[in-house]
Amino acid sequence: MTETVPKIRMRGLCKAFGDKVVLDGLDLDVGQSESVVVIGGSGTGKSVMLKCILGLLHPEAGSIQVDGEEVVGLHGQDLERVRRKFGMLFQNAALFDSMPVWENVAFGLVQGQAVPRNEAKEIALAKLAAVGLGMNVGELWPAELSGGMRKRVGLARAIATTPEIIFFDEPTTGLDPIMGDVINDLIVKCVRELGATALSITHDMASARKIADRIAMLYEGKIIWAGPTAEVDRSGNPYVEQFIHGNAEGPIEMEVRAL
Amino acid sequence: MPILQPIGRAFLGFLEVAGRLTVFAGTGVSHCVRPPIYPRLILRQMVEIGYYSLPVVGLTAIFTGMVLALQSYTGFARFSAESAIPNVVVVSITRELGPVLAGLMVTGRIAAAMAAEIGTMRVTEQIDALDTLATNPFKYLVAPRLIAGVTMLPILVLVADAIGVFGGYVVSIFKLGFNPGNYIKNTMDFVETMDVVSGLVKAGVFGFLITLMGCYHGYNSKGGAQGVGTATTNAVVSASMLIFCFNYFITEIFFAR
């Protein structure tokens, strides 16, 4: 692939809910087989950005290109075709609780690619094994799983269809540090094995450092800094400095109402 | 004029909801007829709506038939018109009480369950997950429910009709001392095909309304557990209201001369 056509290119993305402007002219490129992590505080529109790319939300203005193809405004068959390129790990895994674990993992294969069920089950069990879950887990129901296991099943489901692009929405949120690191390792491993492009959003710096080739910071609806992971500590950007060190004092003012 | 403002706002709000609902219903119906169609999911919903509602609908129907016979008797006996009881029972049950009461009972069971299930899927991002797995939520969630509702309600109502008439029969024979042969003969003489057919048409429409309300409110729920609760309430209330409203207009189409 040429470097001139990034896998995902966002330009001037704007999205507002009522009066609340969430994205305000966001520009970001994600290169082929690159892992980009977008950091930013809670409620800065990180999830909204991912949902705009997937066509789950419709931006008011701006352009999103996937492999050079404009995806804003696509619908029906075209949108489904583009969505087949994506896999996504949701923040709370978003497993379907009406079906056992293996069917969750096999869902994209059976529904999206019309793979026969027993064949899909074998692939699903292999994917579960790849994220460190045994055969017996496949027969469990999502409600029976712990948080870390849910995340791993979600990861297995995201990679089951061998997507070209994988989104990770807060992959380590709600996990203990060790399980968080296990998930980080799995993400790095899976993305590398698939050769996929990864776009993650997180506010966990340890996770960002581990899985990112490049880090971008989202603040007030714009990307205010982007650069290689190694340079995040000497960004010279006061906002980034404050965020990665987790200081309450600094240019980013949290809207905390005095009691 | 601050007096007119709330009226205008309420009216615009109503139009907005009506429009949104129409688009939702249109999308849902269009996905019922376009492939891929999921037979397994349709079957599962049919069992849920049809089979598991049988006890509730049956009990409602039998007691309604029974009370109908008893009340008609206490009224009609004053005018020595007891012989009209089989007529009153069969016509009331097939035309009105069968479809409306079955519709309301199924609303309580199904619209609430659908709104809660789909609403929970919405707030836990499962519907977004369906989209990212290249599966249309309308096809996967809404269409099977609409199909099952429209096909199962008439069957339920047919069963309710039979059980309701039987309830009237039981009370008339064992409590009011009617002659069984005469009662059945009177019932069969009085009932017309149009009575039953109109009831079944109503049932089909109610089945659509019930499942549509369950899906619509669930699909558009937001804001966690409270939002799902609101969606469930709205689904049941709006489905019940629509049943009464459509009941009148369908009756008018069939019987107004």
PDB file of N, CA and C in Angstrom, chain B residues 63-142:
ATOM      1  N   PHE B  63     -62.927 -16.966  31.627  1.00  0.00           N
ATOM      2  CA  PHE B  63     -63.639 -16.202  32.650  1.00  0.00           C
ATOM      3  C   PHE B  63     -64.482 -15.098  32.025  1.00  0.00           C
ATOM      4  N   THR B  64     -64.000 -14.539  30.934  1.00  0.00           N
ATOM      5  CA  THR B  64     -64.798 -13.514  30.261  1.00  0.00           C
ATOM      6  C   THR B  64     -66.094 -14.119  29.727  1.00  0.00           C
ATOM      7  N   GLY B  65     -65.990 -15.296  29.095  1.00  0.00           N
ATOM      8  CA  GLY B  65     -67.192 -15.961  28.586  1.00  0.00           C
ATOM      9  C   GLY B  65     -68.152 -16.285  29.717  1.00  0.00           C
ATOM     10  N   MET B  66     -67.589 -16.747  30.834  1.00  0.00           N
ATOM     11  CA  MET B  66     -68.425 -17.126  31.967  1.00  0.00           C
ATOM     12  C   MET B  66     -69.165 -15.926  32.537  1.00  0.00           C
ATOM     13  N   VAL B  67     -68.447 -14.837  32.746  1.00  0.00           N
ATOM     14  CA  VAL B  67     -69.070 -13.664  33.364  1.00  0.00           C
ATOM     15  C   VAL B  67     -70.073 -13.037  32.407  1.00  0.00           C
ATOM     16  N   LEU B  68     -69.792 -13.166  31.125  1.00  0.00           N
ATOM     17  CA  LEU B  68     -70.692 -12.615  30.120  1.00  0.00           C
ATOM     18  C   LEU B  68     -72.046 -13.303  30.195  1.00  0.00           C
ATOM     19  N   ALA B  69     -72.026 -14.640  30.293  1.00  0.00           N
ATOM     20  CA  ALA B  69     -73.269 -15.388  30.369  1.00  0.00           C
ATOM     21  C   ALA B  69     -74.029 -15.022  31.643  1.00  0.00           C
ATOM     22  N   LEU B  70     -73.279 -14.943  32.739  1.00  0.00           N
ATOM     23  CA  LEU B  70     -73.920 -14.668  34.023  1.00  0.00           C
ATOM     24  C   LEU B  70     -74.553 -13.275  34.038  1.00  0.00           C
ATOM     25  N   GLN B  71     -73.805 -12.268  33.590  1.00  0.00           N
ATOM     26  CA  GLN B  71     -74.312 -10.897  33.595  1.00  0.00           C
ATOM     27  C   GLN B  71     -75.482 -10.745  32.635  1.00  0.00           C
ATOM     28  N   SER B  72     -75.380 -11.350  31.452  1.00  0.00           N
ATOM     29  CA  SER B  72     -76.482 -11.241  30.500  1.00  0.00           C
ATOM     30  C   SER B  72     -77.732 -11.854  31.106  1.00  0.00           C
ATOM     31  N   TYR B  73     -77.552 -12.942  31.808  1.00  0.00           N
ATOM     32  CA  TYR B  73     -78.713 -13.628  32.380  1.00  0.00           C
ATOM     33  C   TYR B  73     -79.419 -12.728  33.389  1.00  0.00           C
ATOM     34  N   THR B  74     -78.632 -12.126  34.304  1.00  0.00           N
ATOM     35  CA  THR B  74     -79.269 -11.287  35.323  1.00  0.00           C
ATOM     36  C   THR B  74     -79.988 -10.112  34.675  1.00  0.00           C
ATOM     37  N   GLY B  75     -79.439  -9.611  33.567  1.00  0.00           N
ATOM     38  CA  GLY B  75     -80.127  -8.520  32.881  1.00  0.00           C
ATOM     39  C   GLY B  75     -81.324  -9.001  32.076  1.00  0.00           C
ATOM     40  N   PHE B  76     -81.095 -10.019  31.240  1.00  0.00           N
ATOM     41  CA  PHE B  76     -82.120 -10.444  30.283  1.00  0.00           C
ATOM     42  C   PHE B  76     -83.311 -11.138  30.950  1.00  0.00           C
ATOM     43  N   ALA B  77     -83.084 -11.758  32.122  1.00  0.00           N
ATOM     44  CA  ALA B  77     -84.156 -12.495  32.776  1.00  0.00           C
ATOM     45  C   ALA B  77     -85.335 -11.577  33.084  1.00  0.00           C
ATOM     46  N   ARG B  78     -85.048 -10.303  33.333  1.00  0.00           N
ATOM     47  CA  ARG B  78     -86.113  -9.352  33.620  1.00  0.00           C
ATOM     48  C   ARG B  78     -87.081  -9.208  32.449  1.00  0.00           C
ATOM     49  N   PHE B  79     -86.549  -9.367  31.232  1.00  0.00           N
ATOM     50  CA  PHE B  79     -87.419  -9.220  30.049  1.00  0.00           C
ATOM     51  C   PHE B  79     -87.733 -10.577  29.428  1.00  0.00           C
ATOM     52  N   SER B  80     -87.487 -11.626  30.166  1.00  0.00           N
ATOM     53  CA  SER B  80     -87.675 -12.991  29.657  1.00  0.00           C
ATOM     54  C   SER B  80     -86.942 -13.195  28.325  1.00  0.00           C
ATOM     55  N   ALA B  81     -85.752 -12.643  28.213  1.00  0.00           N
ATOM     56  CA  ALA B  81     -85.000 -12.758  26.957  1.00  0.00           C
ATOM     57  C   ALA B  81     -83.771 -13.641  27.127  1.00  0.00           C
ATOM     58  N   GLU B  82     -83.872 -14.625  28.047  1.00  0.00           N
ATOM     59  CA  GLU B  82     -82.713 -15.471  28.320  1.00  0.00           C
ATOM     60  C   GLU B  82     -82.213 -16.193  27.078  1.00  0.00           C
ATOM     61  N   SER B  83     -83.101 -16.453  26.144  1.00  0.00           N
ATOM     62  CA  SER B  83     -82.689 -17.213  24.964  1.00  0.00           C
ATOM     63  C   SER B  83     -81.672 -16.457  24.120  1.00  0.00           C
ATOM     64  N   ALA B  84     -81.501 -15.166  24.366  1.00  0.00           N
ATOM     65  CA  ALA B  84     -80.524 -14.408  23.581  1.00  0.00           C
ATOM     66  C   ALA B  84     -79.104 -14.569  24.108  1.00  0.00           C
ATOM     67  N   ILE B  85     -78.950 -15.281  25.228  1.00  0.00           N
ATOM     68  CA  ILE B  85     -77.607 -15.363  25.835  1.00  0.00           C
ATOM     69  C   ILE B  85     -76.562 -16.001  24.913  1.00  0.00           C
ATOM     70  N   PRO B  86     -76.863 -17.134  24.278  1.00  0.00           N
ATOM     71  CA  PRO B  86     -75.848 -17.704  23.367  1.00  0.00           C
ATOM     72  C   PRO B  86     -75.418 -16.703  22.302  1.00  0.00           C
ATOM     73  N   ASN B  87     -76.386 -15.959  21.791  1.00  0.00           N
ATOM     74  CA  ASN B  87     -76.087 -14.942  20.786  1.00  0.00           C
ATOM     75  C   ASN B  87     -75.159 -13.871  21.343  1.00  0.00           C
ATOM     76  N   VAL B  88     -75.532 -13.331  22.505  1.00  0.00           N
ATOM     77  CA  VAL B  88     -74.720 -12.268  23.114  1.00  0.00           C
ATOM     78  C   VAL B  88     -73.302 -12.758  23.358  1.00  0.00           C
ATOM     79  N   VAL B  89     -73.201 -13.957  23.914  1.00  0.00           N
ATOM     80  CA  VAL B  89     -71.859 -14.474  24.245  1.00  0.00           C
ATOM     81  C   VAL B  89     -71.015 -14.620  22.981  1.00  0.00           C
ATOM     82  N   VAL B  90     -71.554 -15.297  21.966  1.00  0.00           N
ATOM     83  CA  VAL B  90     -70.699 -15.611  20.820  1.00  0.00           C
ATOM     84  C   VAL B  90     -70.350 -14.356  20.038  1.00  0.00           C
ATOM     85  N   VAL B  91     -71.303 -13.434  19.891  1.00  0.00           N
ATOM     86  CA  VAL B  91     -71.005 -12.231  19.117  1.00  0.00           C
ATOM     87  C   VAL B  91     -70.029 -11.327  19.883  1.00  0.00           C
ATOM     88  N   SER B  92     -70.251 -11.161  21.190  1.00  0.00           N
ATOM     89  CA  SER B  92     -69.326 -10.297  21.951  1.00  0.00           C
ATOM     90  C   SER B  92     -67.914 -10.856  21.953  1.00  0.00           C
ATOM     91  N   ILE B  93     -67.833 -12.175  22.125  1.00  0.00           N
ATOM     92  CA  ILE B  93     -66.494 -12.769  22.199  1.00  0.00           C
ATOM     93  C   ILE B  93     -65.789 -12.669  20.847  1.00  0.00           C
ATOM     94  N   THR B  94     -66.441 -13.095  19.794  1.00  0.00           N
ATOM     95  CA  THR B  94     -65.723 -13.151  18.519  1.00  0.00           C
ATOM     96  C   THR B  94     -65.418 -11.769  17.970  1.00  0.00           C
ATOM     97  N   ARG B  95     -66.400 -10.844  18.119  1.00  0.00           N
ATOM     98  CA  ARG B  95     -66.176  -9.526  17.514  1.00  0.00           C
ATOM     99  C   ARG B  95     -65.243  -8.651  18.351  1.00  0.00           C
ATOM    100  N   GLU B  96     -65.466  -8.611  19.647  1.00  0.00           N
ATOM    101  CA  GLU B  96     -64.778  -7.608  20.459  1.00  0.00           C
ATOM    102  C   GLU B  96     -63.866  -8.188  21.534  1.00  0.00           C
ATOM    103  N   LEU B  97     -64.471  -8.969  22.437  1.00  0.00           N
ATOM    104  CA  LEU B  97     -63.727  -9.302  23.647  1.00  0.00           C
ATOM    105  C   LEU B  97     -62.566 -10.239  23.365  1.00  0.00           C
ATOM    106  N   GLY B  98     -62.759 -11.175  22.456  1.00  0.00           N
ATOM    107  CA  GLY B  98     -61.660 -12.078  22.121  1.00  0.00           C
ATOM    108  C   GLY B  98     -60.424 -11.314  21.674  1.00  0.00           C
ATOM    109  N   PRO B  99     -60.532 -10.580  20.562  1.00  0.00           N
ATOM    110  CA  PRO B  99     -59.342  -9.870  20.085  1.00  0.00           C
ATOM    111  C   PRO B  99     -58.819  -8.825  21.063  1.00  0.00           C
ATOM    112  N   VAL B 100     -59.724  -8.023  21.664  1.00  0.00           N
ATOM    113  CA  VAL B 100     -59.231  -6.927  22.503  1.00  0.00           C
ATOM    114  C   VAL B 100     -58.571  -7.466  23.771  1.00  0.00           C
ATOM    115  N   LEU B 101     -59.242  -8.408  24.437  1.00  0.00           N
ATOM    116  CA  LEU B 101     -58.648  -8.904  25.688  1.00  0.00           C
ATOM    117  C   LEU B 101     -57.396  -9.723  25.411  1.00  0.00           C
ATOM    118  N   ALA B 102     -57.424 -10.559  24.375  1.00  0.00           N
ATOM    119  CA  ALA B 102     -56.194 -11.292  24.035  1.00  0.00           C
ATOM    120  C   ALA B 102     -55.089 -10.305  23.701  1.00  0.00           C
ATOM    121  N   GLY B 103     -55.441  -9.258  22.934  1.00  0.00           N
ATOM    122  CA  GLY B 103     -54.449  -8.237  22.580  1.00  0.00           C
ATOM    123  C   GLY B 103     -53.855  -7.588  23.810  1.00  0.00           C
ATOM    124  N   LEU B 104     -54.706  -7.254  24.778  1.00  0.00           N
ATOM    125  CA  LEU B 104     -54.206  -6.579  25.977  1.00  0.00           C
ATOM    126  C   LEU B 104     -53.336  -7.515  26.820  1.00  0.00           C
ATOM    127  N   MET B 105     -53.748  -8.765  26.914  1.00  0.00           N
ATOM    128  CA  MET B 105     -52.938  -9.705  27.700  1.00  0.00           C
ATOM    129  C   MET B 105     -51.587  -9.931  27.030  1.00  0.00           C
ATOM    130  N   VAL B 106     -51.598 -10.078  25.709  1.00  0.00           N
ATOM    131  CA  VAL B 106     -50.329 -10.268  24.996  1.00  0.00           C
ATOM    132  C   VAL B 106     -49.475  -9.000  25.092  1.00  0.00           C
ATOM    133  N   THR B 107     -50.132  -7.847  25.096  1.00  0.00           N
ATOM    134  CA  THR B 107     -49.373  -6.599  25.299  1.00  0.00           C
ATOM    135  C   THR B 107     -48.604  -6.668  26.605  1.00  0.00           C
ATOM    136  N   GLY B 108     -49.303  -7.068  27.663  1.00  0.00           N
ATOM    137  CA  GLY B 108     -48.654  -7.146  28.967  1.00  0.00           C
ATOM    138  C   GLY B 108     -47.472  -8.093  28.955  1.00  0.00           C
ATOM    139  N   ARG B 109     -47.635  -9.206  28.273  1.00  0.00           N
ATOM    140  CA  ARG B 109     -46.540 -10.177  28.253  1.00  0.00           C
ATOM    141  C   ARG B 109     -45.444  -9.764  27.270  1.00  0.00           C
ATOM    142  N   ILE B 110     -45.866  -9.474  26.029  1.00  0.00           N
ATOM    143  CA  ILE B 110     -44.902  -9.428  24.927  1.00  0.00           C
ATOM    144  C   ILE B 110     -44.323  -8.036  24.691  1.00  0.00           C
ATOM    145  N   ALA B 111     -45.189  -7.018  24.650  1.00  0.00           N
ATOM    146  CA  ALA B 111     -44.661  -5.679  24.381  1.00  0.00           C
ATOM    147  C   ALA B 111     -43.657  -5.308  25.467  1.00  0.00           C
ATOM    148  N   ALA B 112     -43.996  -5.637  26.721  1.00  0.00           N
ATOM    149  CA  ALA B 112     -43.099  -5.312  27.817  1.00  0.00           C
ATOM    150  C   ALA B 112     -41.778  -6.075  27.684  1.00  0.00           C
ATOM    151  N   ALA B 113     -41.876  -7.370  27.412  1.00  0.00           N
ATOM    152  CA  ALA B 113     -40.657  -8.177  27.314  1.00  0.00           C
ATOM    153  C   ALA B 113     -39.783  -7.719  26.152  1.00  0.00           C
ATOM    154  N   MET B 114     -40.421  -7.399  25.018  1.00  0.00           N
ATOM    155  CA  MET B 114     -39.638  -6.961  23.857  1.00  0.00           C
ATOM    156  C   MET B 114     -38.944  -5.638  24.119  1.00  0.00           C
ATOM    157  N   ALA B 115     -39.700  -4.690  24.695  1.00  0.00           N
ATOM    158  CA  ALA B 115     -39.105  -3.382  24.968  1.00  0.00           C
ATOM    159  C   ALA B 115     -37.935  -3.532  25.941  1.00  0.00           C
ATOM    160  N   ALA B 116     -38.114  -4.389  26.947  1.00  0.00           N
ATOM    161  CA  ALA B 116     -37.046  -4.567  27.932  1.00  0.00           C
ATOM    162  C   ALA B 116     -35.829  -5.232  27.289  1.00  0.00           C
ATOM    163  N   GLU B 117     -36.081  -6.265  26.467  1.00  0.00           N
ATOM    164  CA  GLU B 117     -34.951  -6.990  25.877  1.00  0.00           C
ATOM    165  C   GLU B 117     -34.189  -6.111  24.877  1.00  0.00           C
ATOM    166  N   ILE B 118     -34.934  -5.515  23.948  1.00  0.00           N
ATOM    167  CA  ILE B 118     -34.266  -4.691  22.934  1.00  0.00           C
ATOM    168  C   ILE B 118     -33.680  -3.443  23.576  1.00  0.00           C
ATOM    169  N   GLY B 119     -34.381  -2.896  24.582  1.00  0.00           N
ATOM    170  CA  GLY B 119     -33.862  -1.723  25.271  1.00  0.00           C
ATOM    171  C   GLY B 119     -32.539  -2.018  25.970  1.00  0.00           C
ATOM    172  N   THR B 120     -32.471  -3.181  26.609  1.00  0.00           N
ATOM    173  CA  THR B 120     -31.218  -3.559  27.269  1.00  0.00           C
ATOM    174  C   THR B 120     -30.113  -3.759  26.232  1.00  0.00           C
ATOM    175  N   MET B 121     -30.484  -4.358  25.103  1.00  0.00           N
ATOM    176  CA  MET B 121     -29.487  -4.517  24.042  1.00  0.00           C
ATOM    177  C   MET B 121     -28.987  -3.171  23.550  1.00  0.00           C
ATOM    178  N   ARG B 122     -29.891  -2.179  23.500  1.00  0.00           N
ATOM    179  CA  ARG B 122     -29.497  -0.839  23.062  1.00  0.00           C
ATOM    180  C   ARG B 122     -28.516  -0.224  24.054  1.00  0.00           C
ATOM    181  N   VAL B 123     -28.871  -0.235  25.354  1.00  0.00           N
ATOM    182  CA  VAL B 123     -28.028   0.483  26.315  1.00  0.00           C
ATOM    183  C   VAL B 123     -26.729  -0.266  26.610  1.00  0.00           C
ATOM    184  N   THR B 124     -26.657  -1.566  26.326  1.00  0.00           N
ATOM    185  CA  THR B 124     -25.392  -2.272  26.513  1.00  0.00           C
ATOM    186  C   THR B 124     -24.617  -2.395  25.196  1.00  0.00           C
ATOM    187  N   GLU B 125     -25.003  -1.600  24.207  1.00  0.00           N
ATOM    188  CA  GLU B 125     -24.305  -1.516  22.913  1.00  0.00           C
ATOM    189  C   GLU B 125     -24.408  -2.788  22.077  1.00  0.00           C
ATOM    190  N   GLN B 126     -25.304  -3.713  22.460  1.00  0.00           N
ATOM    191  CA  GLN B 126     -25.415  -4.941  21.661  1.00  0.00           C
ATOM    192  C   GLN B 126     -25.972  -4.658  20.272  1.00  0.00           C
ATOM    193  N   ILE B 127     -26.817  -3.621  20.164  1.00  0.00           N
ATOM    194  CA  ILE B 127     -27.360  -3.289  18.838  1.00  0.00           C
ATOM    195  C   ILE B 127     -26.262  -2.705  17.955  1.00  0.00           C
ATOM    196  N   ASP B 128     -25.390  -1.867  18.563  1.00  0.00           N
ATOM    197  CA  ASP B 128     -24.235  -1.372  17.810  1.00  0.00           C
ATOM    198  C   ASP B 128     -23.341  -2.528  17.380  1.00  0.00           C
ATOM    199  N   ALA B 129     -23.209  -3.514  18.291  1.00  0.00           N
ATOM    200  CA  ALA B 129     -22.374  -4.673  17.971  1.00  0.00           C
ATOM    201  C   ALA B 129     -22.951  -5.430  16.783  1.00  0.00           C
ATOM    202  N   LEU B 130     -24.278  -5.555  16.727  1.00  0.00           N
ATOM    203  CA  LEU B 130     -24.907  -6.202  15.570  1.00  0.00           C
ATOM    204  C   LEU B 130     -24.508  -5.480  14.291  1.00  0.00           C
ATOM    205  N   ASP B 131     -24.590  -4.145  14.335  1.00  0.00           N
ATOM    206  CA  ASP B 131     -24.238  -3.358  13.160  1.00  0.00           C
ATOM    207  C   ASP B 131     -22.799  -3.603  12.739  1.00  0.00           C
ATOM    208  N   THR B 132     -21.884  -3.623  13.730  1.00  0.00           N
ATOM    209  CA  THR B 132     -20.473  -3.791  13.362  1.00  0.00           C
ATOM    210  C   THR B 132     -20.205  -5.195  12.850  1.00  0.00           C
ATOM    211  N   LEU B 133     -21.085  -6.159  13.178  1.00  0.00           N
ATOM    212  CA  LEU B 133     -20.913  -7.507  12.651  1.00  0.00           C
ATOM    213  C   LEU B 133     -21.707  -7.676  11.355  1.00  0.00           C
ATOM    214  N   ALA B 134     -21.975  -6.544  10.690  1.00  0.00           N
ATOM    215  CA  ALA B 134     -22.623  -6.531   9.380  1.00  0.00           C
ATOM    216  C   ALA B 134     -23.981  -7.241   9.402  1.00  0.00           C
ATOM    217  N   THR B 135     -24.707  -7.081  10.519  1.00  0.00           N
ATOM    218  CA  THR B 135     -26.050  -7.640  10.612  1.00  0.00           C
ATOM    219  C   THR B 135     -27.010  -6.499  10.902  1.00  0.00           C
ATOM    220  N   ASN B 136     -28.018  -6.374  10.067  1.00  0.00           N
ATOM    221  CA  ASN B 136     -28.956  -5.273  10.235  1.00  0.00           C
ATOM    222  C   ASN B 136     -29.887  -5.546  11.424  1.00  0.00           C
ATOM    223  N   PRO B 137     -29.892  -4.666  12.439  1.00  0.00           N
ATOM    224  CA  PRO B 137     -30.735  -4.921  13.606  1.00  0.00           C
ATOM    225  C   PRO B 137     -32.220  -4.998  13.253  1.00  0.00           C
ATOM    226  N   PHE B 138     -32.640  -4.261  12.229  1.00  0.00           N
ATOM    227  CA  PHE B 138     -34.042  -4.339  11.828  1.00  0.00           C
ATOM    228  C   PHE B 138     -34.380  -5.739  11.341  1.00  0.00           C
ATOM    229  N   LYS B 139     -33.476  -6.297  10.565  1.00  0.00           N
ATOM    230  CA  LYS B 139     -33.705  -7.643  10.052  1.00  0.00           C
ATOM    231  C   LYS B 139     -33.629  -8.674  11.154  1.00  0.00           C
ATOM    232  N   TYR B 140     -32.680  -8.475  12.037  1.00  0.00           N
ATOM    233  CA  TYR B 140     -32.379  -9.497  13.037  1.00  0.00           C
ATOM    234  C   TYR B 140     -33.320  -9.415  14.226  1.00  0.00           C
ATOM    235  N   LEU B 141     -33.692  -8.190  14.620  1.00  0.00           N
ATOM    236  CA  LEU B 141     -34.501  -8.035  15.829  1.00  0.00           C
ATOM    237  C   LEU B 141     -35.956  -7.688  15.534  1.00  0.00           C
ATOM    238  N   VAL B 142     -36.173  -6.739  14.641  1.00  0.00           N
ATOM    239  CA  VAL B 142     -37.526  -6.201  14.466  1.00  0.00           C
ATOM    240  C   VAL B 142     -38.370  -7.101  13.560  1.00  0.00           C
TER     241      VAL B 142
END
